[in-house]
mmCIF file of N, CA, C and O in Angstrom:
data_model
loop_
_atom_site.group_PDB
_atom_site.id
_atom_site.type_symbol
_atom_site.label_atom_id
_atom_site.label_comp_id
_atom_site.label_asym_id
_atom_site.label_seq_id
_atom_site.Cartn_x
_atom_site.Cartn_y
_atom_site.Cartn_z
ATOM 1 N N MET K 1 28.585 -39.164 -46.775
ATOM 2 C CA MET K 1 27.296 -38.731 -47.176
ATOM 3 C C MET K 1 26.502 -40.130 -47.193
ATOM 4 O O MET K 1 26.885 -41.131 -47.707
ATOM 5 N N ASN K 2 25.269 -40.155 -46.645
ATOM 6 C CA ASN K 2 24.453 -41.509 -46.816
ATOM 7 C C ASN K 2 23.545 -41.517 -48.037
ATOM 8 O O ASN K 2 23.434 -40.616 -48.773
ATOM 9 N N ILE K 3 22.966 -42.693 -48.259
ATOM 10 C CA ILE K 3 22.257 -42.936 -49.389
ATOM 11 C C ILE K 3 20.961 -41.992 -49.571
ATOM 12 O O ILE K 3 20.588 -41.712 -50.626
ATOM 13 N N GLY K 4 20.363 -41.706 -48.407
ATOM 14 C CA GLY K 4 19.201 -40.807 -48.440
ATOM 15 C C GLY K 4 19.471 -39.421 -48.917
ATOM 16 O O GLY K 4 18.834 -38.890 -49.666
ATOM 17 N N THR K 5 20.712 -39.016 -48.462
ATOM 18 C CA THR K 5 21.118 -37.585 -48.939
ATOM 19 C C THR K 5 21.481 -37.721 -50.363
ATOM 20 O O THR K 5 21.109 -36.800 -51.197
ATOM 21 N N ILE K 6 21.984 -38.773 -50.827
ATOM 22 C CA ILE K 6 22.407 -38.876 -52.310
ATOM 23 C C ILE K 6 21.139 -38.974 -53.102
ATOM 24 O O ILE K 6 20.979 -38.319 -54.208
ATOM 25 N N LEU K 7 20.239 -39.741 -52.557
ATOM 26 C CA LEU K 7 18.893 -39.843 -53.298
ATOM 27 C C LEU K 7 18.197 -38.569 -53.422
ATOM 28 O O LEU K 7 17.820 -38.088 -54.540
ATOM 29 N N LYS K 8 18.098 -37.786 -52.390
ATOM 30 C CA LYS K 8 17.533 -36.482 -52.396
ATOM 31 C C LYS K 8 18.117 -35.566 -53.258
ATOM 32 O O LYS K 8 17.418 -34.683 -54.014
ATOM 33 N N GLU K 9 19.390 -35.419 -53.158
ATOM 34 C CA GLU K 9 20.149 -34.496 -54.126
ATOM 35 C C GLU K 9 19.997 -34.806 -55.619
ATOM 36 O O GLU K 9 19.878 -33.914 -56.415
ATOM 37 N N THR K 10 19.984 -36.074 -55.913
ATOM 38 C CA THR K 10 19.768 -36.553 -57.318
ATOM 39 C C THR K 10 18.437 -36.191 -57.754
ATOM 40 O O THR K 10 18.202 -35.600 -58.732
ATOM 41 N N ARG K 11 17.474 -36.517 -56.824
ATOM 42 C CA ARG K 11 16.018 -36.207 -57.200
ATOM 43 C C ARG K 11 15.807 -34.795 -57.463
ATOM 44 O O ARG K 11 15.211 -34.313 -58.434
ATOM 45 N N LYS K 12 16.353 -33.869 -56.608
ATOM 46 C CA LYS K 12 16.110 -32.469 -56.576
ATOM 47 C C LYS K 12 16.854 -31.869 -57.864
ATOM 48 O O LYS K 12 16.475 -31.044 -58.539
ATOM 49 N N SER K 13 18.122 -32.602 -58.286
ATOM 50 C CA SER K 13 18.898 -31.915 -59.427
ATOM 51 C C SER K 13 18.157 -32.262 -60.643
ATOM 52 O O SER K 13 18.156 -31.520 -61.657
ATOM 53 N N GLN K 14 17.046 -33.297 -60.586
ATOM 54 C CA GLN K 14 16.291 -33.602 -61.757
ATOM 55 C C GLN K 14 14.921 -32.891 -61.715
ATOM 56 O O GLN K 14 14.026 -33.065 -62.362
ATOM 57 N N ASN K 15 14.788 -31.933 -60.742
ATOM 58 C CA ASN K 15 13.621 -31.403 -60.479
ATOM 59 C C ASN K 15 12.270 -32.328 -60.255
ATOM 60 O O ASN K 15 11.229 -31.956 -60.969
ATOM 61 N N LEU K 16 12.502 -33.238 -59.561
ATOM 62 C CA LEU K 16 11.494 -34.352 -59.392
ATOM 63 C C LEU K 16 11.060 -34.081 -57.843
ATOM 64 O O LEU K 16 11.898 -33.970 -56.862
ATOM 65 N N THR K 17 9.708 -34.169 -57.640
ATOM 66 C CA THR K 17 9.127 -34.333 -56.286
ATOM 67 C C THR K 17 9.349 -35.701 -55.872
ATOM 68 O O THR K 17 9.486 -36.729 -56.724
ATOM 69 N N GLN K 18 8.981 -36.097 -54.581
ATOM 70 C CA GLN K 18 9.064 -37.461 -54.144
ATOM 71 C C GLN K 18 7.800 -38.099 -54.852
ATOM 72 O O GLN K 18 7.935 -39.380 -55.232
ATOM 73 N N LYS K 19 6.736 -37.455 -54.921
ATOM 74 C CA LYS K 19 5.594 -37.997 -55.744
ATOM 75 C C LYS K 19 5.872 -38.397 -57.108
ATOM 76 O O LYS K 19 5.479 -39.380 -57.670
ATOM 77 N N GLN K 20 6.572 -37.553 -57.842
ATOM 78 C CA GLN K 20 7.013 -37.846 -59.270
ATOM 79 C C GLN K 20 7.913 -38.955 -59.307
ATOM 80 O O GLN K 20 7.805 -39.838 -60.224
ATOM 81 N N LEU K 21 8.889 -39.101 -58.340
ATOM 82 C CA LEU K 21 9.667 -40.177 -58.337
ATOM 83 C C LEU K 21 8.984 -41.582 -57.977
ATOM 84 O O LEU K 21 9.427 -42.537 -58.594
ATOM 85 N N GLN K 22 8.106 -41.384 -57.078
ATOM 86 C CA GLN K 22 7.144 -42.568 -56.875
ATOM 87 C C GLN K 22 6.514 -43.216 -58.185
ATOM 88 O O GLN K 22 6.574 -44.281 -58.507
ATOM 89 N N GLU K 23 6.071 -42.123 -58.942
ATOM 90 C CA GLU K 23 5.313 -42.633 -60.232
ATOM 91 C C GLU K 23 6.339 -43.179 -61.215
ATOM 92 O O GLU K 23 5.982 -44.180 -61.791
ATOM 93 N N LYS K 24 7.534 -42.561 -61.315
ATOM 94 C CA LYS K 24 8.575 -43.218 -62.240
ATOM 95 C C LYS K 24 9.165 -44.548 -61.786
ATOM 96 O O LYS K 24 9.355 -45.375 -62.493
ATOM 97 N N SER K 25 9.316 -44.624 -60.491
ATOM 98 C CA SER K 25 10.019 -45.894 -59.914
ATOM 99 C C SER K 25 9.144 -47.087 -59.541
ATOM 100 O O SER K 25 9.550 -48.053 -59.211
ATOM 101 N N LYS K 26 7.849 -46.623 -59.188
ATOM 102 C CA LYS K 26 6.772 -47.577 -58.684
ATOM 103 C C LYS K 26 7.203 -47.989 -57.200
ATOM 104 O O LYS K 26 6.767 -48.974 -56.616
ATOM 105 N N ILE K 27 8.003 -47.089 -56.557
ATOM 106 C CA ILE K 27 8.352 -47.304 -55.130
ATOM 107 C C ILE K 27 7.423 -46.414 -54.340
ATOM 108 O O ILE K 27 7.310 -45.121 -54.890
ATOM 109 N N SER K 28 6.961 -46.788 -53.257
ATOM 110 C CA SER K 28 5.938 -45.870 -52.559
ATOM 111 C C SER K 28 6.467 -44.574 -51.969
ATOM 112 O O SER K 28 7.644 -44.588 -51.696
ATOM 113 N N PHE K 29 5.840 -43.538 -52.073
ATOM 114 C CA PHE K 29 6.044 -42.254 -51.485
ATOM 115 C C PHE K 29 6.541 -42.402 -50.129
ATOM 116 O O PHE K 29 7.547 -41.782 -49.699
ATOM 117 N N VAL K 30 5.912 -43.281 -49.175
ATOM 118 C CA VAL K 30 6.402 -43.410 -47.866
ATOM 119 C C VAL K 30 7.826 -43.977 -47.774
ATOM 120 O O VAL K 30 8.593 -43.526 -47.002
ATOM 121 N N THR K 31 8.110 -44.944 -48.717
ATOM 122 C CA THR K 31 9.432 -45.497 -48.697
ATOM 123 C C THR K 31 10.406 -44.491 -49.103
ATOM 124 O O THR K 31 11.588 -44.355 -48.437
ATOM 125 N N ILE K 32 10.182 -43.708 -50.104
ATOM 126 C CA ILE K 32 11.116 -42.697 -50.623
ATOM 127 C C ILE K 32 11.473 -41.747 -49.532
ATOM 128 O O ILE K 32 12.587 -41.304 -49.166
ATOM 129 N N ASN K 33 10.245 -41.363 -48.829
ATOM 130 C CA ASN K 33 10.367 -40.274 -47.638
ATOM 131 C C ASN K 33 11.269 -40.841 -46.579
ATOM 132 O O ASN K 33 12.133 -40.183 -46.002
ATOM 133 N N ARG K 34 11.019 -42.088 -46.175
ATOM 134 C CA ARG K 34 11.780 -42.737 -45.063
ATOM 135 C C ARG K 34 13.394 -42.860 -45.551
ATOM 136 O O ARG K 34 14.117 -42.688 -44.623
ATOM 137 N N ILE K 35 13.671 -43.181 -46.702
ATOM 138 C CA ILE K 35 15.048 -43.353 -47.318
ATOM 139 C C ILE K 35 15.650 -41.959 -47.103
ATOM 140 O O ILE K 35 16.782 -41.754 -46.687
ATOM 141 N N GLU K 36 15.082 -40.867 -47.704
ATOM 142 C CA GLU K 36 15.614 -39.648 -47.568
ATOM 143 C C GLU K 36 15.772 -39.118 -46.059
ATOM 144 O O GLU K 36 16.552 -38.158 -45.883
ATOM 145 N N GLY K 37 14.894 -39.683 -45.147
ATOM 146 C CA GLY K 37 15.094 -39.297 -43.775
ATOM 147 C C GLY K 37 16.161 -40.067 -42.973
ATOM 148 O O GLY K 37 16.293 -39.811 -41.749
ATOM 149 N N GLY K 38 16.773 -41.078 -43.679
ATOM 150 C CA GLY K 38 17.781 -41.716 -42.993
ATOM 151 C C GLY K 38 17.577 -43.243 -42.867
ATOM 152 O O GLY K 38 18.391 -43.908 -42.355
ATOM 153 N N SER K 39 16.334 -43.813 -43.184
ATOM 154 C CA SER K 39 16.247 -45.260 -43.324
ATOM 155 C C SER K 39 17.089 -46.012 -44.057
ATOM 156 O O SER K 39 17.579 -45.491 -45.165
ATOM 157 N N ASN K 40 17.592 -47.283 -43.877
ATOM 158 C CA ASN K 40 18.390 -47.977 -44.617
ATOM 159 C C ASN K 40 17.576 -48.959 -45.529
ATOM 160 O O ASN K 40 17.064 -49.941 -44.983
ATOM 161 N N PRO K 41 17.535 -48.704 -46.860
ATOM 162 C CA PRO K 41 16.646 -49.458 -47.719
ATOM 163 C C PRO K 41 17.376 -50.722 -48.178
ATOM 164 O O PRO K 41 18.732 -50.705 -48.108
ATOM 165 N N ARG K 42 16.805 -51.540 -48.790
ATOM 166 C CA ARG K 42 17.378 -52.816 -49.514
ATOM 167 C C ARG K 42 18.039 -52.223 -50.839
ATOM 168 O O ARG K 42 17.531 -51.358 -51.438
ATOM 169 N N LEU K 43 19.006 -52.945 -51.305
ATOM 170 C CA LEU K 43 19.690 -52.514 -52.487
ATOM 171 C C LEU K 43 18.846 -52.508 -53.775
ATOM 172 O O LEU K 43 19.057 -51.705 -54.537
ATOM 173 N N ASN K 44 17.863 -53.478 -53.922
ATOM 174 C CA ASN K 44 16.905 -53.570 -54.892
ATOM 175 C C ASN K 44 16.121 -52.288 -55.107
ATOM 176 O O ASN K 44 15.681 -51.777 -56.153
ATOM 177 N N VAL K 45 15.682 -51.711 -53.846
ATOM 178 C CA VAL K 45 14.907 -50.452 -53.975
ATOM 179 C C VAL K 45 15.640 -49.281 -54.451
ATOM 180 O O VAL K 45 15.194 -48.588 -55.163
ATOM 181 N N ILE K 46 16.951 -49.191 -53.917
ATOM 182 C CA ILE K 46 17.723 -48.125 -54.408
ATOM 183 C C ILE K 46 18.178 -48.224 -55.859
ATOM 184 O O ILE K 46 17.908 -47.208 -56.558
ATOM 185 N N ASN K 47 18.285 -49.368 -56.248
ATOM 186 C CA ASN K 47 18.507 -49.677 -57.693
ATOM 187 C C ASN K 47 17.296 -49.062 -58.567
ATOM 188 O O ASN K 47 17.440 -48.463 -59.541
ATOM 189 N N LYS K 48 16.076 -49.584 -58.089
ATOM 190 C CA LYS K 48 14.903 -49.068 -58.881
ATOM 191 C C LYS K 48 14.844 -47.580 -58.842
ATOM 192 O O LYS K 48 14.365 -46.995 -59.917
ATOM 193 N N LEU K 49 15.011 -46.911 -57.678
ATOM 194 C CA LEU K 49 14.858 -45.514 -57.662
ATOM 195 C C LEU K 49 15.905 -44.814 -58.464
ATOM 196 O O LEU K 49 15.468 -43.879 -59.299
ATOM 197 N N PHE K 50 17.084 -45.201 -58.413
ATOM 198 C CA PHE K 50 18.039 -44.447 -59.383
ATOM 199 C C PHE K 50 18.032 -44.767 -60.820
ATOM 200 O O PHE K 50 18.000 -44.049 -61.607
ATOM 201 N N ASN K 51 17.642 -46.092 -61.116
ATOM 202 C CA ASN K 51 17.305 -46.426 -62.464
ATOM 203 C C ASN K 51 16.168 -45.499 -63.014
ATOM 204 O O ASN K 51 16.237 -45.114 -64.179
ATOM 205 N N ALA K 52 15.141 -45.124 -62.131
ATOM 206 C CA ALA K 52 13.929 -44.360 -62.728
ATOM 207 C C ALA K 52 14.441 -43.099 -62.969
ATOM 208 O O ALA K 52 13.873 -42.213 -63.713
ATOM 209 N N MET K 53 15.672 -42.633 -62.486
ATOM 210 C CA MET K 53 16.076 -41.260 -62.760
ATOM 211 C C MET K 53 17.362 -41.429 -63.758
ATOM 212 O O MET K 53 18.147 -40.497 -63.886
ATOM 213 N N GLY K 54 17.456 -42.503 -64.295
ATOM 214 C CA GLY K 54 18.484 -42.681 -65.460
ATOM 215 C C GLY K 54 19.853 -42.962 -64.886
ATOM 216 O O GLY K 54 20.864 -42.620 -65.647
ATOM 217 N N LYS K 55 19.949 -43.363 -63.677
ATOM 218 C CA LYS K 55 21.270 -43.544 -63.067
ATOM 219 C C LYS K 55 21.415 -44.992 -62.850
ATOM 220 O O LYS K 55 20.630 -45.781 -62.538
ATOM 221 N N ASN K 56 22.817 -45.533 -62.823
ATOM 222 C CA ASN K 56 23.312 -46.858 -62.563
ATOM 223 C C ASN K 56 23.710 -46.862 -61.088
ATOM 224 O O ASN K 56 24.397 -45.878 -60.765
ATOM 225 N N VAL K 57 23.480 -47.829 -60.388
ATOM 226 C CA VAL K 57 24.078 -47.958 -59.037
ATOM 227 C C VAL K 57 25.217 -49.025 -59.085
ATOM 228 O O VAL K 57 24.928 -50.256 -59.590
ATOM 229 N N ASN K 58 26.340 -48.714 -58.536
ATOM 230 C CA ASN K 58 27.454 -49.588 -58.468
ATOM 231 C C ASN K 58 27.784 -49.707 -57.091
ATOM 232 O O ASN K 58 28.044 -48.837 -56.275
ATOM 233 N N LEU K 59 27.929 -51.021 -56.635
ATOM 234 C CA LEU K 59 28.381 -51.283 -55.235
ATOM 235 C C LEU K 59 29.828 -51.575 -55.148
ATOM 236 O O LEU K 59 30.281 -52.267 -55.929
ATOM 237 N N GLN K 60 30.464 -50.858 -54.140
ATOM 238 C CA GLN K 60 31.953 -51.161 -54.158
ATOM 239 C C GLN K 60 32.407 -51.449 -52.610
ATOM 240 O O GLN K 60 31.760 -50.932 -51.766
ATOM 241 N N VAL K 61 32.910 -52.692 -52.567
ATOM 242 C CA VAL K 61 33.468 -53.136 -51.209
ATOM 243 C C VAL K 61 34.961 -53.012 -51.269
ATOM 244 O O VAL K 61 35.720 -53.307 -52.100
ATOM 245 N N THR K 62 35.389 -52.195 -50.242
ATOM 246 C CA THR K 62 36.927 -51.896 -50.023
ATOM 247 C C THR K 62 37.280 -52.379 -48.576
ATOM 248 O O THR K 62 36.528 -52.423 -47.588
ATOM 249 N N ASP K 63 38.605 -52.656 -48.546
ATOM 250 C CA ASP K 63 39.218 -52.948 -47.269
ATOM 251 C C ASP K 63 39.524 -51.788 -46.467
ATOM 252 O O ASP K 63 40.309 -50.867 -47.025
ATOM 253 N N GLN K 64 39.109 -51.702 -45.340
ATOM 254 C CA GLN K 64 39.338 -50.407 -44.522
ATOM 255 C C GLN K 64 40.383 -50.593 -43.626
ATOM 256 O O GLN K 64 40.768 -49.563 -42.793
ATOM 257 N N THR K 65 41.271 -51.644 -43.567
ATOM 258 C CA THR K 65 42.291 -51.697 -42.684
ATOM 259 C C THR K 65 43.504 -50.972 -43.179
ATOM 260 O O THR K 65 43.669 -50.700 -44.258
ATOM 261 N N THR K 66 44.252 -50.570 -42.165
ATOM 262 C CA THR K 66 45.346 -49.793 -42.462
ATOM 263 C C THR K 66 46.545 -50.451 -41.834
ATOM 264 O O THR K 66 46.604 -51.215 -41.017
ATOM 265 N N ASP K 67 47.889 -49.990 -42.350
ATOM 266 C CA ASP K 67 49.149 -50.530 -41.807
ATOM 267 C C ASP K 67 49.377 -50.142 -40.290
ATOM 268 O O ASP K 67 50.281 -50.481 -39.730
ATOM 269 N N ASN K 68 48.595 -48.893 -39.885
ATOM 270 C CA ASN K 68 48.950 -48.343 -38.574
ATOM 271 C C ASN K 68 48.026 -48.881 -37.478
ATOM 272 O O ASN K 68 48.054 -48.271 -36.477
ATOM 273 N N VAL K 69 47.373 -50.076 -37.663
ATOM 274 C CA VAL K 69 46.580 -50.630 -36.674
ATOM 275 C C VAL K 69 47.495 -51.157 -35.519
ATOM 276 O O VAL K 69 48.457 -51.905 -35.800
ATOM 277 N N LEU K 70 47.184 -50.800 -34.274
ATOM 278 C CA LEU K 70 47.975 -51.368 -33.345
ATOM 279 C C LEU K 70 47.475 -52.642 -32.821
ATOM 280 O O LEU K 70 46.329 -52.856 -32.777
ATOM 281 N N GLY K 71 48.272 -53.586 -32.306
ATOM 282 C CA GLY K 71 47.778 -54.788 -31.851
ATOM 283 C C GLY K 71 48.859 -55.788 -31.848
ATOM 284 O O GLY K 71 49.220 -56.699 -31.603
#
């Protein structure tokens, strides 16, 4: 699941329109629309959007290598 989908689902679960989220977050409607459409936003923008909906954003970096890699 990408960040745009998560943003859209979170926004809709709180019965917010993109315009209402814009007003709460001070992030432009166009930016919100682009993120929900698949654009890759900066982390500070994502943080502002989710904070406006009462959510915290946590970044997790994991090692994707496995023991089954051939080479």
